Tab-separated table of C-alpha atoms and ligand atoms in Angstrom:
chain	number	residue	atom	x	y	z
A	1	MET	CA	-7.114	12.456	-26.574
A	2	LYS	CA	-3.881	11.507	-24.885
A	3	HIS	CA	-3.363	8.824	-22.227
A	4	LEU	CA	-0.232	8.165	-20.165
A	5	LEU	CA	0.368	4.411	-20.152
A	6	SER	CA	4.150	4.189	-20.625
A	7	PRO	CA	6.902	6.785	-20.081
A	8	LEU	CA	7.415	6.762	-23.861
A	9	ASP	CA	3.931	8.237	-24.407
A	10	LEU	CA	5.568	11.602	-23.706
A	11	SER	CA	8.353	12.932	-25.945
A	12	VAL	CA	11.545	14.331	-24.398
A	13	PRO	CA	10.438	17.958	-25.143
A	14	GLU	CA	7.049	17.211	-23.515
A	15	ILE	CA	8.790	15.863	-20.406
A	16	ASP	CA	11.088	18.906	-20.314
A	17	GLN	CA	7.992	21.104	-20.519
A	18	LEU	CA	6.256	19.220	-17.661
A	19	ILE	CA	9.377	19.620	-15.518
A	20	ALA	CA	9.476	23.370	-16.271
A	21	VAL	CA	5.795	23.733	-15.298
A	22	ALA	CA	6.304	21.653	-12.113
A	23	GLU	CA	9.268	23.828	-11.112
A	24	ASP	CA	7.133	26.930	-11.667
A	25	ILE	CA	4.286	25.387	-9.604
A	26	GLU	CA	6.714	24.877	-6.716
A	27	LYS	CA	7.650	28.585	-6.835
A	28	ASN	CA	4.225	30.081	-7.645
A	29	PRO	CA	1.506	27.732	-6.382
A	30	LYS	CA	-1.191	30.459	-6.291
A	31	LYS	CA	-0.969	30.953	-10.046
A	32	TYR	CA	-2.310	27.408	-10.493
A	33	SER	CA	-4.952	27.238	-7.785
A	34	HIS	CA	-8.027	27.632	-10.037
A	35	ILE	CA	-6.918	26.048	-13.292
A	36	CYS	CA	-9.049	22.936	-12.774
A	37	ASP	CA	-12.105	24.618	-11.242
A	38	GLY	CA	-15.094	22.415	-12.060
A	39	LYS	CA	-12.948	19.457	-13.212
A	40	LYS	CA	-12.928	16.021	-11.582
A	41	LEU	CA	-10.227	13.389	-11.203
A	42	ALA	CA	-11.205	9.770	-10.477
A	43	THR	CA	-8.652	7.554	-8.748
A	44	CYS	CA	-9.410	3.885	-9.483
A	45	PHE	CA	-6.992	1.878	-7.361
A	46	TYR	CA	-7.240	-1.921	-7.395
A	47	GLU	CA	-3.992	-2.222	-5.388
A	48	PRO	CA	-2.708	-0.569	-2.191
A	49	SER	CA	-1.185	2.900	-2.435
A	50	THR	CA	-0.358	5.810	-0.185
A	51	ARG	CA	1.734	8.309	-2.138
A	52	THR	CA	0.509	7.781	-5.657
A	53	ARG	CA	-3.192	8.004	-4.890
A	54	LEU	CA	-2.985	10.773	-2.321
A	55	SER	CA	-0.506	12.830	-4.348
A	56	PHE	CA	-2.844	12.591	-7.353
A	57	GLU	CA	-5.722	13.744	-5.161
A	58	ALA	CA	-3.654	16.537	-3.589
A	59	ALA	CA	-2.546	17.602	-7.078
A	60	MET	CA	-6.133	17.917	-8.326
A	61	LEU	CA	-7.266	19.712	-5.158
A	62	ASN	CA	-4.324	22.155	-5.455
A	63	LEU	CA	-5.514	22.947	-8.992
A	64	GLY	CA	-9.012	23.775	-7.733
A	65	GLY	CA	-10.610	20.547	-8.971
A	66	SER	CA	-12.346	17.748	-7.092
A	67	VAL	CA	-11.692	14.041	-6.663
A	68	LEU	CA	-13.680	10.809	-6.432
A	69	GLY	CA	-12.737	7.162	-6.588
A	70	PHE	CA	-12.042	3.908	-4.793
A	71	SER	CA	-8.917	2.592	-3.130
A	72	SER	CA	-9.302	-1.183	-3.301
A	73	ALA	CA	-10.734	-3.724	-5.714
A	74	ASP	CA	-13.101	-5.152	-3.099
A	75	SER	CA	-14.832	-1.803	-2.618
A	76	SER	CA	-15.588	-1.503	-6.364
A	77	SER	CA	-17.670	-3.580	-8.776
A	78	ALA	CA	-14.504	-5.506	-9.675
A	79	ALA	CA	-15.563	-7.654	-6.710
A	80	LYS	CA	-18.739	-8.482	-8.700
A	81	GLY	CA	-16.721	-9.353	-11.783
A	82	GLU	CA	-16.905	-6.104	-13.783
A	83	SER	CA	-14.156	-5.634	-16.399
A	84	VAL	CA	-11.795	-2.630	-16.314
A	85	SER	CA	-13.132	-1.613	-19.745
A	86	ASP	CA	-16.688	-1.330	-18.476
A	87	THR	CA	-15.566	0.424	-15.290
A	88	ALA	CA	-13.517	2.989	-17.259
A	89	ARG	CA	-16.348	3.572	-19.708
A	90	VAL	CA	-18.726	4.384	-16.854
A	91	ILE	CA	-16.343	6.409	-14.673
A	92	GLY	CA	-15.488	8.450	-17.761
A	93	CYS	CA	-19.076	9.749	-17.514
A	94	TYR	CA	-18.455	10.966	-13.944
A	95	ALA	CA	-14.902	12.373	-14.190
A	96	ASP	CA	-12.711	14.300	-16.662
A	97	ILE	CA	-9.599	12.184	-16.108
A	98	ILE	CA	-8.822	8.803	-14.484
A	99	ALA	CA	-5.714	7.603	-12.635
A	100	MET	CA	-5.745	3.795	-12.457
A	101	ARG	CA	-3.577	1.320	-10.537
A	102	HIS	CA	-4.067	-2.392	-11.144
A	103	PRO	CA	-2.224	-5.628	-10.255
A	104	LYS	CA	-2.491	-6.884	-13.856
A	105	GLU	CA	0.082	-5.700	-16.394
A	106	GLY	CA	-1.671	-3.819	-19.199
A	107	ALA	CA	-4.984	-3.186	-17.373
A	108	PRO	CA	-4.818	0.639	-17.739
A	109	MET	CA	-4.065	0.159	-21.450
A	110	VAL	CA	-7.182	-2.017	-21.814
A	111	ALA	CA	-9.186	0.637	-19.919
A	112	SER	CA	-7.894	3.357	-22.269
A	113	LEU	CA	-9.487	1.590	-25.258
A	114	SER	CA	-13.002	2.160	-23.914
A	115	SER	CA	-12.522	5.279	-21.803
A	116	PRO	CA	-14.052	8.561	-23.008
A	117	VAL	CA	-11.477	10.498	-20.896
A	118	PRO	CA	-7.655	10.341	-20.469
A	119	ILE	CA	-6.329	7.352	-18.482
A	120	ILE	CA	-3.151	7.625	-16.456
A	121	ASN	CA	-1.342	4.407	-15.555
A	122	ALA	CA	-0.643	4.747	-11.828
A	123	GLY	CA	1.180	1.387	-11.762
A	124	ASP	CA	0.281	-1.853	-13.566
A	125	GLY	CA	1.553	-4.998	-11.844
A	126	GLY	CA	5.291	-5.509	-12.214
A	127	HIS	CA	5.328	-3.601	-15.512
A	128	GLN	CA	5.437	0.225	-15.554
A	129	HIS	CA	4.814	3.239	-13.315
A	130	PRO	CA	5.182	6.322	-15.538
A	131	THR	CA	4.083	8.978	-13.040
A	132	GLN	CA	6.634	7.771	-10.484
A	133	THR	CA	9.149	8.193	-13.292
A	134	LEU	CA	8.024	11.768	-13.936
A	135	THR	CA	8.444	12.355	-10.193
A	136	ASP	CA	11.932	10.825	-10.354
A	137	LEU	CA	12.941	12.894	-13.381
A	138	LEU	CA	11.774	16.111	-11.708
A	139	THR	CA	13.686	15.124	-8.555
A	140	ILE	CA	16.877	14.433	-10.505
A	141	HIS	CA	16.523	17.659	-12.489
A	142	ALA	CA	15.876	19.741	-9.377
A	143	GLU	CA	18.644	18.133	-7.297
A	144	LYS	CA	21.375	17.473	-9.888
A	145	GLY	CA	20.492	20.225	-12.394
A	146	ARG	CA	20.513	17.854	-15.382
A	147	LEU	CA	19.119	14.616	-16.805
A	148	SER	CA	22.175	13.723	-18.907
A	149	GLY	CA	25.737	12.707	-18.027
A	150	LEU	CA	24.733	10.649	-15.003
A	151	THR	CA	25.737	7.294	-13.535
A	152	ILE	CA	22.737	5.742	-11.848
A	153	GLY	CA	22.746	2.702	-9.609
A	154	LEU	CA	19.418	0.893	-9.272
A	155	CYS	CA	19.456	-1.473	-6.349
A	156	GLY	CA	17.091	-4.130	-5.008
A	157	ASP	CA	14.192	-5.804	-6.785
A	158	LEU	CA	14.870	-4.967	-10.423
A	159	LYS	CA	12.700	-7.846	-11.632
A	160	PHE	CA	9.337	-6.838	-10.175
A	161	GLY	CA	10.070	-3.157	-9.460
A	162	ARG	CA	7.941	-1.302	-11.995
A	163	THR	CA	9.421	2.082	-11.026
A	164	VAL	CA	12.831	0.767	-12.119
A	165	HIS	CA	11.532	-0.401	-15.512
A	166	SER	CA	9.930	2.953	-16.228
A	167	LEU	CA	12.885	5.017	-14.994
A	168	ILE	CA	15.398	3.114	-17.150
A	169	THR	CA	13.071	3.464	-20.155
A	170	ALA	CA	12.791	7.223	-19.654
A	171	LEU	CA	16.473	7.921	-18.896
A	172	ALA	CA	17.663	5.881	-21.877
A	173	ARG	CA	16.602	8.823	-24.088
A	174	TYR	CA	19.104	11.237	-22.492
A	175	GLU	CA	22.833	11.616	-23.352
A	176	ASN	CA	25.665	9.851	-21.520
A	177	ILE	CA	23.633	7.773	-19.117
A	178	ARG	CA	25.232	4.705	-17.486
A	179	PHE	CA	23.539	2.209	-15.216
A	180	PHE	CA	24.713	-0.101	-12.473
A	181	LEU	CA	22.000	-2.725	-12.001
A	182	ILE	CA	22.551	-4.047	-8.500
A	183	SER	CA	20.440	-7.050	-7.498
A	184	PRO	CA	20.586	-10.655	-6.383
A	185	ASP	CA	20.657	-13.035	-9.337
A	186	GLU	CA	16.970	-13.965	-8.952
A	187	LEU	CA	15.825	-10.335	-9.073
A	188	ARG	CA	17.725	-9.178	-12.166
A	189	ILE	CA	16.189	-6.775	-14.666
A	190	PRO	CA	13.667	-8.511	-17.000
A	191	ASP	CA	14.459	-9.179	-20.641
A	192	PHE	CA	11.942	-6.629	-21.946
A	193	VAL	CA	14.007	-3.860	-20.340
A	194	ARG	CA	17.426	-5.361	-21.104
A	195	GLU	CA	16.687	-6.088	-24.751
A	196	GLU	CA	14.177	-3.453	-25.812
A	197	VAL	CA	15.633	-0.547	-23.861
A	198	LEU	CA	19.262	-1.053	-22.812
A	199	GLU	CA	20.589	-3.143	-25.706
A	200	ALA	CA	18.391	-1.486	-28.343
A	201	ASN	CA	19.675	1.978	-27.383
A	202	HIS	CA	23.303	0.890	-26.743
A	203	ILE	CA	23.159	2.148	-23.169
A	204	PRO	CA	26.207	1.128	-21.091
A	205	TYR	CA	25.198	-0.957	-18.068
A	206	LYS	CA	26.765	-3.360	-15.625
A	207	GLU	CA	24.898	-5.965	-13.598
A	208	CYS	CA	26.282	-6.896	-10.199
A	209	ASP	CA	25.230	-8.246	-6.829
A	210	ALA	CA	27.488	-6.172	-4.553
A	211	LEU	CA	26.448	-2.632	-3.661
A	212	ASP	CA	29.823	-1.687	-2.141
A	213	GLY	CA	31.782	-1.994	-5.399
A	214	ALA	CA	29.393	0.222	-7.361
A	215	LEU	CA	28.630	2.811	-4.685
A	216	PRO	CA	31.738	5.069	-5.105
A	217	LYS	CA	31.007	5.483	-8.848
A	218	LEU	CA	27.399	6.647	-8.575
A	219	ASP	CA	25.805	10.086	-9.005
A	220	ILE	CA	22.428	8.629	-7.998
A	221	LEU	CA	21.560	5.575	-5.940
A	222	TYR	CA	17.947	4.478	-6.486
A	223	MET	CA	16.988	1.978	-3.788
A	224	THR	CA	13.909	-0.229	-4.074
A	225	ARG	CA	11.905	-2.531	-1.851
A	226	VAL	CA	11.671	-6.256	-2.562
A	227	GLN	CA	8.137	-6.527	-3.992
A	228	LYS	CA	6.603	-9.014	-1.586
A	229	GLU	CA	3.199	-9.052	-3.297
A	230	ARG	CA	4.667	-10.316	-6.599
A	231	PHE	CA	6.422	-13.394	-5.162
A	232	PHE	CA	4.918	-16.823	-5.717
A	233	ASN	CA	6.697	-18.265	-2.738
A	234	GLU	CA	6.989	-16.652	0.689
A	235	GLU	CA	10.276	-18.452	1.486
A	236	ASP	CA	11.978	-16.749	-1.463
A	237	TYR	CA	10.756	-13.372	-0.258
A	238	ILE	CA	12.010	-13.981	3.281
A	239	ARG	CA	15.409	-15.062	1.948
A	240	LEU	CA	15.804	-12.009	-0.285
A	241	LYS	CA	14.069	-9.201	1.594
A	242	ASN	CA	17.102	-8.026	3.579
A	243	HIS	CA	19.698	-8.632	0.873
A	244	TYR	CA	20.585	-4.915	0.817
A	245	ILE	CA	20.556	-2.551	3.747
A	246	LEU	CA	21.962	0.903	3.096
A	247	ASP	CA	23.213	2.437	6.351
A	248	SER	CA	25.337	5.404	7.357
A	249	GLU	CA	28.485	3.238	7.354
A	250	LYS	CA	27.933	2.290	3.691
A	251	MET	CA	27.152	5.918	2.819
A	252	LYS	CA	30.829	6.697	3.599
A	253	LEU	CA	31.701	4.889	0.344
A	254	ALA	CA	29.529	7.236	-1.744
A	255	LYS	CA	30.450	10.534	-3.436
A	256	GLU	CA	29.738	13.663	-1.425
A	257	ASP	CA	27.178	14.818	-3.952
A	258	MET	CA	25.537	11.473	-4.683
A	259	ILE	CA	21.802	11.508	-4.012
A	260	VAL	CA	19.814	8.603	-2.555
A	261	MET	CA	16.346	8.155	-4.050
A	262	HIS	CA	13.604	5.649	-3.234
A	263	PRO	CA	10.028	5.601	-4.595
A	264	LEU	CA	8.871	4.537	-1.084
A	265	PRO	CA	7.473	2.715	0.815
A	266	ARG	CA	10.743	1.704	2.449
A	267	VAL	CA	10.877	-1.522	4.424
A	268	ASN	CA	14.418	-2.388	5.670
A	269	GLU	CA	16.543	-1.509	2.651
A	270	ILE	CA	17.459	1.958	3.943
A	271	SER	CA	18.290	2.212	7.602
A	272	VAL	CA	16.673	5.198	9.351
A	273	ASP	CA	20.130	6.511	10.274
A	274	VAL	CA	20.529	7.532	6.608
A	275	ASP	CA	17.482	9.857	6.818
A	276	THR	CA	19.503	12.698	8.352
A	277	ASP	CA	22.229	12.500	5.672
A	278	ALA	CA	21.848	15.520	3.347
A	279	ARG	CA	22.184	13.156	0.383
A	280	ALA	CA	18.967	11.300	1.341
A	281	ILE	CA	16.243	12.966	-0.694
A	282	TYR	CA	13.488	10.335	-0.755
A	283	PHE	CA	11.021	12.320	1.329
A	284	LYS	CA	11.538	15.411	-0.817
A	285	GLN	CA	11.033	13.153	-3.844
A	286	ALA	CA	7.512	12.366	-2.562
A	287	GLN	CA	6.792	16.124	-2.431
A	288	TYR	CA	7.979	16.576	-6.027
A	289	GLY	CA	5.355	13.947	-6.962
A	290	VAL	CA	2.571	16.449	-6.271
A	291	TYR	CA	4.038	19.204	-8.500
A	292	ILE	CA	4.654	16.930	-11.467
A	293	ARG	CA	1.192	15.349	-11.198
A	294	MET	CA	-0.325	18.849	-11.203
A	295	ALA	CA	1.612	19.610	-14.393
A	296	LEU	CA	0.525	16.284	-15.917
A	297	ILE	CA	-3.185	16.724	-15.129
A	298	MET	CA	-3.080	20.187	-16.731
A	299	LYS	CA	-1.376	18.819	-19.829
A	300	LEU	CA	-3.756	15.904	-20.325
A	301	LEU	CA	-6.770	18.195	-19.848
A	302	GLY	CA	-5.268	20.742	-22.277
A	303	LEU	CA	-5.121	23.516	-19.656
A	304	GLU	CA	-2.435	26.197	-19.232
A	305	ALA	CA	-1.724	28.819	-16.568
B	1	LIG	C1	6.061	2.099	-5.813
B	1	LIG	C2	5.050	1.260	-6.562
B	1	LIG	O1	3.872	1.255	-6.230
B	1	LIG	O2	5.482	0.614	-7.507
B	1	LIG	N1	5.452	2.957	-4.882
B	1	LIG	C3	5.060	4.204	-5.297
B	1	LIG	O3	4.192	4.329	-6.125
B	1	LIG	N2	5.709	5.251	-4.803
B	1	LIG	C4	7.177	1.332	-5.232
B	1	LIG	C5	6.859	0.197	-4.320
B	1	LIG	O4	5.709	-0.085	-4.000
B	1	LIG	O5	7.823	-0.442	-3.883
């Protein structure tokens, strides 16, 4: 049985295969509409979510399956003190596959040790978010036509932004990737990504605070929100939350074919005047999240079209 806890749980050929299936799903959705007939997905979300939970549910419904679950810790037995291991063990009797989001780093991994069915990490604290990364890889592949030979700027909260950690980890396995890591000093990329991913794989990267200097060099700009819920001190959040605001004036510095991505939700870091720029693809990115999650559910359940 296979779980998806980190982006490295899938090999590069497996990711390429998922992307190929997702691209086929986009073109031929009918072909996939009964693959999961009779199967159930449980979404166990101990933290807020809009896209991840609902795109998982939409994915399972599109495949003909059904969904059950909870969307906050206080509406589950976690409020009574139940451990994630016990919860996963029990929900594994009700569902064929579980997508779990939790504020504690490593919680889905702990759940996977007792679960009788595959566990998908739908975001664990400030650590990893592998299915957002699959969404991002599909988006890049569909929009840029390749996953190698790219200069990617990641901007915002690189310290707590789990989507950033997972995306760097996944892209580090492709050829000729370069990163600009754009953040205020306090929100720089954590050591586990710098040392175990960037340095260990000799990936060229530059850390900087200013977005303007990096912008003209980028093929992809990946904006992120300052992760309010992970701050210990509200004053620090207030000071840092509007550090970057991408607007149509700044977009003039970017290449004509650069794409702007964002895992969403957006707060202030992208001004709404950028939404009409053809290079802004963050809403389309959310749509790609459904196709890739359909492909992932099929793979983890061992089902093919
Ligand atoms: C992200 C997350 O939950 O980490 N959202 C998402 O899943 N699309 C990004 C964020 O919350 O800032």
